[in-house]
Amino acid sequence: RFNSSGVYEWLGNNVPRLDYDPVTLQPLGLLVEEQRTRLNTVSTGATLLTPTRATYVYDGTLFIDGLTPFRKLVEDTSTNSHFGIPAVATVSANTTYTAQYAVKTAGRTRFHLEAISATSWAISNPVVNYDLVAKTAIGSAGATGTIKELGAGVYLITWTATTGAAGFSTAIYPVFRDNAGNTSYTGDGVSGIYISGYQIEAGSFAT
């Protein structure tokens, strides 16, 4: 939860989580979440993303809890797409799933989330485009998304879509875009996005 000073903190078991907006500091009441099962086994750390035409590095930056390393996905200098993929998880047929990440710009402000096995969703190739300057999340092909400011330049983003008639294995992963919105461009070797906190779960919103 976020406390009344806008600081993210962990609480022990059986302690009421009285939540506050991290930007306005307005009280949001008791934070209550339904029981869910996270399908992915890794949500942070060096093995979260397998980078392609990119690196996934730790430069000493911490997440807003002041404890968790906030690793950075950095584009290389090739002219192509630049992305990182988490481990796949098995999803069921005709079910809505939501994925989320915590992100912060490290020189790259535009990117999208897409899915492995993109044609197996109810509508093929569900994508959500994010702009960390405009603070927008724009979905297409049946996907919807959200972006929530957590403070200190960090945003919680979500991606939601529904599967097709059969189960399959998938992962929801970030793909960089340049300032013009292109997914294939010449990287500069230093720009990227801090990204961590991945999870995917059955449901129409993140917990």
PDB file of C-alpha atoms in Angstrom:
ATOM      1  CA  ARG A   1       0.000   0.000   0.000  1.00  0.00           C
ATOM      2  CA  PHE A   2       0.915   3.707  -0.192  1.00  0.00           C
ATOM      3  CA  ASN A   3       0.887   5.458   3.174  1.00  0.00           C
ATOM      4  CA  SER A   4      -0.354   8.978   3.915  1.00  0.00           C
ATOM      5  CA  SER A   5       3.034  10.392   2.869  1.00  0.00           C
ATOM      6  CA  GLY A   6       2.863   8.699  -0.537  1.00  0.00           C
ATOM      7  CA  VAL A   7       5.536   6.162   0.396  1.00  0.00           C
ATOM      8  CA  TYR A   8       5.140   2.597  -0.848  1.00  0.00           C
ATOM      9  CA  GLU A   9       5.465   0.139   2.009  1.00  0.00           C
ATOM     10  CA  TRP A  10       4.960  -3.511   2.853  1.00  0.00           C
ATOM     11  CA  LEU A  11       2.693  -4.484   5.742  1.00  0.00           C
ATOM     12  CA  GLY A  12       2.597  -7.677   7.765  1.00  0.00           C
ATOM     13  CA  ASN A  13      -0.176 -10.245   7.872  1.00  0.00           C
ATOM     14  CA  ASN A  14      -3.551  -9.224   9.323  1.00  0.00           C
ATOM     15  CA  VAL A  15      -2.721  -5.513   9.215  1.00  0.00           C
ATOM     16  CA  PRO A  16      -5.396  -3.320   7.535  1.00  0.00           C
ATOM     17  CA  ARG A  17      -4.021  -1.754   4.365  1.00  0.00           C
ATOM     18  CA  LEU A  18      -5.374   1.800   4.419  1.00  0.00           C
ATOM     19  CA  ASP A  19      -4.347   3.055   1.018  1.00  0.00           C
ATOM     20  CA  TYR A  20      -3.602   6.574  -0.258  1.00  0.00           C
ATOM     21  CA  ASP A  21      -3.151   8.046  -3.713  1.00  0.00           C
ATOM     22  CA  PRO A  22       0.650   8.282  -4.155  1.00  0.00           C
ATOM     23  CA  VAL A  23       0.425  11.574  -6.072  1.00  0.00           C
ATOM     24  CA  THR A  24      -2.430  13.529  -4.448  1.00  0.00           C
ATOM     25  CA  LEU A  25      -2.114  11.818  -1.021  1.00  0.00           C
ATOM     26  CA  GLN A  26      -5.903  11.559  -0.846  1.00  0.00           C
ATOM     27  CA  PRO A  27      -7.170   8.612   1.237  1.00  0.00           C
ATOM     28  CA  LEU A  28      -8.542   5.732  -0.840  1.00  0.00           C
ATOM     29  CA  GLY A  29      -9.860   3.629   2.013  1.00  0.00           C
ATOM     30  CA  LEU A  30      -9.216   0.011   2.902  1.00  0.00           C
ATOM     31  CA  LEU A  31      -7.399  -1.864   0.128  1.00  0.00           C
ATOM     32  CA  VAL A  32      -9.251  -5.142  -0.450  1.00  0.00           C
ATOM     33  CA  GLU A  33      -8.258  -7.577  -3.200  1.00  0.00           C
ATOM     34  CA  GLU A  34      -9.900 -10.802  -4.265  1.00  0.00           C
ATOM     35  CA  GLN A  35      -7.905 -14.016  -4.201  1.00  0.00           C
ATOM     36  CA  ARG A  36      -6.024 -14.614  -7.446  1.00  0.00           C
ATOM     37  CA  THR A  37      -3.289 -16.933  -8.714  1.00  0.00           C
ATOM     38  CA  ARG A  38      -0.305 -15.390 -10.472  1.00  0.00           C
ATOM     39  CA  LEU A  39       0.581 -17.606 -13.436  1.00  0.00           C
ATOM     40  CA  ASN A  40       4.194 -16.502 -13.843  1.00  0.00           C
ATOM     41  CA  THR A  41       6.850 -17.683 -11.376  1.00  0.00           C
ATOM     42  CA  VAL A  42       9.309 -14.771 -11.809  1.00  0.00           C
ATOM     43  CA  SER A  43       8.237 -11.146 -11.389  1.00  0.00           C
ATOM     44  CA  THR A  44      11.540  -9.361 -10.670  1.00  0.00           C
ATOM     45  CA  GLY A  45      15.286  -9.924 -10.876  1.00  0.00           C
ATOM     46  CA  ALA A  46      17.902 -10.626 -13.510  1.00  0.00           C
ATOM     47  CA  THR A  47      15.992 -13.523 -15.075  1.00  0.00           C
ATOM     48  CA  LEU A  48      12.670 -11.695 -15.523  1.00  0.00           C
ATOM     49  CA  LEU A  49      13.257 -10.746 -19.166  1.00  0.00           C
ATOM     50  CA  THR A  50      15.217 -12.440 -21.931  1.00  0.00           C
ATOM     51  CA  PRO A  51      16.322  -9.486 -24.082  1.00  0.00           C
ATOM     52  CA  THR A  52      16.428  -9.406 -27.883  1.00  0.00           C
ATOM     53  CA  ARG A  53      18.604  -6.714 -29.461  1.00  0.00           C
ATOM     54  CA  ALA A  54      18.758  -5.273 -25.949  1.00  0.00           C
ATOM     55  CA  THR A  55      20.296  -5.885 -22.529  1.00  0.00           C
ATOM     56  CA  TYR A  56      18.616  -6.187 -19.122  1.00  0.00           C
ATOM     57  CA  VAL A  57      20.882  -4.564 -16.558  1.00  0.00           C
ATOM     58  CA  TYR A  58      20.938  -3.279 -12.984  1.00  0.00           C
ATOM     59  CA  ASP A  59      22.504   0.160 -12.460  1.00  0.00           C
ATOM     60  CA  GLY A  60      21.744   0.555  -8.756  1.00  0.00           C
ATOM     61  CA  THR A  61      18.282   2.081  -9.188  1.00  0.00           C
ATOM     62  CA  LEU A  62      15.701   0.870  -6.667  1.00  0.00           C
ATOM     63  CA  PHE A  63      11.941   0.551  -6.969  1.00  0.00           C
ATOM     64  CA  ILE A  64       9.836   3.034  -4.975  1.00  0.00           C
ATOM     65  CA  ASP A  65       9.838   0.717  -1.955  1.00  0.00           C
ATOM     66  CA  GLY A  66      13.552   1.530  -1.613  1.00  0.00           C
ATOM     67  CA  LEU A  67      14.380  -2.183  -1.427  1.00  0.00           C
ATOM     68  CA  THR A  68      13.736  -3.919  -4.740  1.00  0.00           C
ATOM     69  CA  PRO A  69      16.300  -3.554  -7.590  1.00  0.00           C
ATOM     70  CA  PHE A  70      14.696  -1.817 -10.594  1.00  0.00           C
ATOM     71  CA  ARG A  71      16.385  -3.309 -13.630  1.00  0.00           C
ATOM     72  CA  LYS A  72      16.611  -1.537 -16.991  1.00  0.00           C
ATOM     73  CA  LEU A  73      15.898  -2.913 -20.461  1.00  0.00           C
ATOM     74  CA  VAL A  74      18.313  -1.085 -22.799  1.00  0.00           C
ATOM     75  CA  GLU A  75      18.178  -1.116 -26.614  1.00  0.00           C
ATOM     76  CA  ASP A  76      21.290  -2.001 -28.617  1.00  0.00           C
ATOM     77  CA  THR A  77      22.494  -0.115 -31.715  1.00  0.00           C
ATOM     78  CA  SER A  78      20.988  -2.375 -34.378  1.00  0.00           C
ATOM     79  CA  THR A  79      18.278  -1.267 -36.788  1.00  0.00           C
ATOM     80  CA  ASN A  80      15.410  -3.539 -35.847  1.00  0.00           C
ATOM     81  CA  SER A  81      12.926  -4.087 -33.019  1.00  0.00           C
ATOM     82  CA  HIS A  82      14.142  -4.120 -29.403  1.00  0.00           C
ATOM     83  CA  PHE A  83      12.309  -6.074 -26.679  1.00  0.00           C
ATOM     84  CA  GLY A  84      12.502  -8.470 -23.722  1.00  0.00           C
ATOM     85  CA  ILE A  85      10.345 -11.539 -23.083  1.00  0.00           C
ATOM     86  CA  PRO A  86       9.429 -13.114 -19.710  1.00  0.00           C
ATOM     87  CA  ALA A  87       8.888 -16.842 -19.233  1.00  0.00           C
ATOM     88  CA  VAL A  88       5.704 -18.227 -20.762  1.00  0.00           C
ATOM     89  CA  ALA A  89       2.675 -19.366 -18.769  1.00  0.00           C
ATOM     90  CA  THR A  90      -0.270 -21.558 -19.755  1.00  0.00           C
ATOM     91  CA  VAL A  91      -3.634 -19.854 -20.220  1.00  0.00           C
ATOM     92  CA  SER A  92      -7.110 -21.391 -20.650  1.00  0.00           C
ATOM     93  CA  ALA A  93      -9.637 -21.018 -23.445  1.00  0.00           C
ATOM     94  CA  ASN A  94     -12.235 -18.240 -23.531  1.00  0.00           C
ATOM     95  CA  THR A  95     -10.797 -16.486 -20.484  1.00  0.00           C
ATOM     96  CA  THR A  96      -9.863 -12.863 -19.844  1.00  0.00           C
ATOM     97  CA  TYR A  97      -6.327 -12.263 -18.563  1.00  0.00           C
ATOM     98  CA  THR A  98      -4.568  -9.190 -17.239  1.00  0.00           C
ATOM     99  CA  ALA A  99      -0.825  -8.576 -17.187  1.00  0.00           C
ATOM    100  CA  GLN A 100       0.973  -5.758 -15.428  1.00  0.00           C
ATOM    101  CA  TYR A 101       4.421  -4.190 -15.118  1.00  0.00           C
ATOM    102  CA  ALA A 102       5.939  -1.307 -13.171  1.00  0.00           C
ATOM    103  CA  VAL A 103       7.889   0.983 -15.509  1.00  0.00           C
ATOM    104  CA  LYS A 104       9.941   4.189 -15.537  1.00  0.00           C
ATOM    105  CA  THR A 105      11.561   5.940 -18.457  1.00  0.00           C
ATOM    106  CA  ALA A 106      15.306   5.657 -18.925  1.00  0.00           C
ATOM    107  CA  GLY A 107      15.421   7.631 -22.158  1.00  0.00           C
ATOM    108  CA  ARG A 108      12.742   5.676 -24.007  1.00  0.00           C
ATOM    109  CA  THR A 109       9.191   6.923 -23.375  1.00  0.00           C
ATOM    110  CA  ARG A 110       7.097   4.964 -25.900  1.00  0.00           C
ATOM    111  CA  PHE A 111       6.578   1.207 -26.105  1.00  0.00           C
ATOM    112  CA  HIS A 112       3.845  -1.377 -26.369  1.00  0.00           C
ATOM    113  CA  LEU A 113       2.910  -4.695 -24.790  1.00  0.00           C
ATOM    114  CA  GLU A 114       2.105  -7.612 -27.058  1.00  0.00           C
ATOM    115  CA  ALA A 115       1.610 -11.349 -26.601  1.00  0.00           C
ATOM    116  CA  ILE A 116       3.428 -14.505 -27.608  1.00  0.00           C
ATOM    117  CA  SER A 117       1.040 -16.734 -29.620  1.00  0.00           C
ATOM    118  CA  ALA A 118      -0.655 -13.542 -30.759  1.00  0.00           C
ATOM    119  CA  THR A 119      -3.090 -15.294 -33.106  1.00  0.00           C
ATOM    120  CA  SER A 120      -4.474 -17.553 -30.341  1.00  0.00           C
ATOM    121  CA  TRP A 121      -6.352 -14.730 -28.628  1.00  0.00           C
ATOM    122  CA  ALA A 122     -10.034 -14.090 -29.357  1.00  0.00           C
ATOM    123  CA  ILE A 123      -8.905 -11.219 -31.587  1.00  0.00           C
ATOM    124  CA  SER A 124      -5.461 -11.727 -33.116  1.00  0.00           C
ATOM    125  CA  ASN A 125      -2.493  -9.634 -32.035  1.00  0.00           C
ATOM    126  CA  PRO A 126      -3.862  -7.749 -29.013  1.00  0.00           C
ATOM    127  CA  VAL A 127      -1.582  -4.769 -28.336  1.00  0.00           C
ATOM    128  CA  VAL A 128      -1.579  -1.812 -25.953  1.00  0.00           C
ATOM    129  CA  ASN A 129       0.566   1.240 -26.743  1.00  0.00           C
ATOM    130  CA  TYR A 130       1.951   3.311 -23.867  1.00  0.00           C
ATOM    131  CA  ASP A 131       3.326   6.842 -23.779  1.00  0.00           C
ATOM    132  CA  LEU A 132       4.998   7.775 -20.488  1.00  0.00           C
ATOM    133  CA  VAL A 133       4.985  11.487 -21.352  1.00  0.00           C
ATOM    134  CA  ALA A 134       1.353  11.744 -22.390  1.00  0.00           C
ATOM    135  CA  LYS A 135       0.478   9.126 -19.730  1.00  0.00           C
ATOM    136  CA  THR A 136      -1.729   7.195 -22.140  1.00  0.00           C
ATOM    137  CA  ALA A 137      -2.520   3.525 -22.725  1.00  0.00           C
ATOM    138  CA  ILE A 138      -4.242   2.846 -26.063  1.00  0.00           C
ATOM    139  CA  GLY A 139      -5.366  -0.676 -26.896  1.00  0.00           C
ATOM    140  CA  SER A 140      -6.134  -2.371 -30.203  1.00  0.00           C
ATOM    141  CA  ALA A 141      -7.370  -5.751 -31.475  1.00  0.00           C
ATOM    142  CA  GLY A 142      -9.491  -6.378 -28.396  1.00  0.00           C
ATOM    143  CA  ALA A 143      -6.830  -5.383 -25.849  1.00  0.00           C
ATOM    144  CA  THR A 144      -7.334  -2.677 -23.240  1.00  0.00           C
ATOM    145  CA  GLY A 145      -4.815  -1.069 -20.934  1.00  0.00           C
ATOM    146  CA  THR A 146      -4.349   1.316 -18.051  1.00  0.00           C
ATOM    147  CA  ILE A 147      -1.544   3.501 -16.769  1.00  0.00           C
ATOM    148  CA  LYS A 148      -1.362   4.719 -13.164  1.00  0.00           C
ATOM    149  CA  GLU A 149       1.213   7.111 -11.763  1.00  0.00           C
ATOM    150  CA  LEU A 150       2.884   5.791  -8.605  1.00  0.00           C
ATOM    151  CA  GLY A 151       5.198   8.744  -8.009  1.00  0.00           C
ATOM    152  CA  ALA A 152       8.928   9.308  -8.603  1.00  0.00           C
ATOM    153  CA  GLY A 153       8.369   8.810 -12.342  1.00  0.00           C
ATOM    154  CA  VAL A 154       7.124   5.237 -11.891  1.00  0.00           C
ATOM    155  CA  TYR A 155       3.935   3.963 -13.542  1.00  0.00           C
ATOM    156  CA  LEU A 156       1.907   0.807 -13.116  1.00  0.00           C
ATOM    157  CA  ILE A 157       0.662  -0.363 -16.507  1.00  0.00           C
ATOM    158  CA  THR A 158      -1.822  -3.114 -17.343  1.00  0.00           C
ATOM    159  CA  TRP A 159      -2.770  -5.096 -20.460  1.00  0.00           C
ATOM    160  CA  THR A 160      -6.046  -7.053 -20.693  1.00  0.00           C
ATOM    161  CA  ALA A 161      -7.367  -9.379 -23.415  1.00  0.00           C
ATOM    162  CA  THR A 162      -9.439 -12.545 -23.858  1.00  0.00           C
ATOM    163  CA  THR A 163      -8.193 -15.882 -25.177  1.00  0.00           C
ATOM    164  CA  GLY A 164      -9.689 -17.838 -28.051  1.00  0.00           C
ATOM    165  CA  ALA A 165     -11.269 -21.298 -28.205  1.00  0.00           C
ATOM    166  CA  ALA A 166      -8.231 -23.268 -26.989  1.00  0.00           C
ATOM    167  CA  GLY A 167      -5.622 -22.975 -24.264  1.00  0.00           C
ATOM    168  CA  PHE A 168      -1.998 -22.160 -25.092  1.00  0.00           C
ATOM    169  CA  SER A 169       1.266 -20.811 -23.672  1.00  0.00           C
ATOM    170  CA  THR A 170       1.932 -17.096 -23.735  1.00  0.00           C
ATOM    171  CA  ALA A 171       3.790 -14.164 -22.211  1.00  0.00           C
ATOM    172  CA  ILE A 172       3.072 -10.449 -22.397  1.00  0.00           C
ATOM    173  CA  TYR A 173       6.193  -8.511 -23.265  1.00  0.00           C
ATOM    174  CA  PRO A 174       7.423  -4.947 -23.904  1.00  0.00           C
ATOM    175  CA  VAL A 175       8.541  -3.752 -27.347  1.00  0.00           C
ATOM    176  CA  PHE A 176      10.186  -0.332 -27.655  1.00  0.00           C
ATOM    177  CA  ARG A 177       8.996   2.361 -30.059  1.00  0.00           C
ATOM    178  CA  ASP A 178      10.959   5.398 -31.187  1.00  0.00           C
ATOM    179  CA  ASN A 179       9.612   8.954 -30.879  1.00  0.00           C
ATOM    180  CA  ALA A 180       7.748   8.550 -34.170  1.00  0.00           C
ATOM    181  CA  GLY A 181       6.084   5.358 -32.974  1.00  0.00           C
ATOM    182  CA  ASN A 182       8.140   2.943 -35.081  1.00  0.00           C
ATOM    183  CA  THR A 183       8.984  -0.487 -33.680  1.00  0.00           C
ATOM    184  CA  SER A 184      11.923  -0.967 -36.054  1.00  0.00           C
ATOM    185  CA  TYR A 185      14.527   1.771 -35.646  1.00  0.00           C
ATOM    186  CA  THR A 186      18.246   2.285 -34.992  1.00  0.00           C
ATOM    187  CA  GLY A 187      18.885   2.107 -31.264  1.00  0.00           C
ATOM    188  CA  ASP A 188      21.382   4.349 -29.511  1.00  0.00           C
ATOM    189  CA  GLY A 189      22.738   1.703 -27.123  1.00  0.00           C
ATOM    190  CA  VAL A 190      21.838   3.629 -23.955  1.00  0.00           C
ATOM    191  CA  SER A 191      18.099   4.390 -23.958  1.00  0.00           C
ATOM    192  CA  GLY A 192      15.541   2.106 -22.411  1.00  0.00           C
ATOM    193  CA  ILE A 193      12.956   1.628 -19.694  1.00  0.00           C
ATOM    194  CA  TYR A 194      13.191   0.476 -16.085  1.00  0.00           C
ATOM    195  CA  ILE A 195      10.771  -2.425 -15.918  1.00  0.00           C
ATOM    196  CA  SER A 196       9.872  -4.976 -13.262  1.00  0.00           C
ATOM    197  CA  GLY A 197       6.939  -6.372 -11.301  1.00  0.00           C
ATOM    198  CA  TYR A 198       5.526  -8.546 -14.071  1.00  0.00           C
ATOM    199  CA  GLN A 199       2.508 -10.679 -13.398  1.00  0.00           C
ATOM    200  CA  ILE A 200      -0.242 -12.288 -15.454  1.00  0.00           C
ATOM    201  CA  GLU A 201      -3.484 -13.546 -13.934  1.00  0.00           C
ATOM    202  CA  ALA A 202      -7.014 -14.521 -14.935  1.00  0.00           C
ATOM    203  CA  GLY A 203      -9.320 -11.549 -14.520  1.00  0.00           C
ATOM    204  CA  SER A 204     -10.330  -8.272 -16.123  1.00  0.00           C
ATOM    205  CA  PHE A 205      -8.159  -6.129 -13.845  1.00  0.00           C
ATOM    206  CA  ALA A 206      -4.876  -6.441 -11.969  1.00  0.00           C
ATOM    207  CA  THR A 207      -4.541  -7.236  -8.279  1.00  0.00           C
TER     208      THR A 207
END
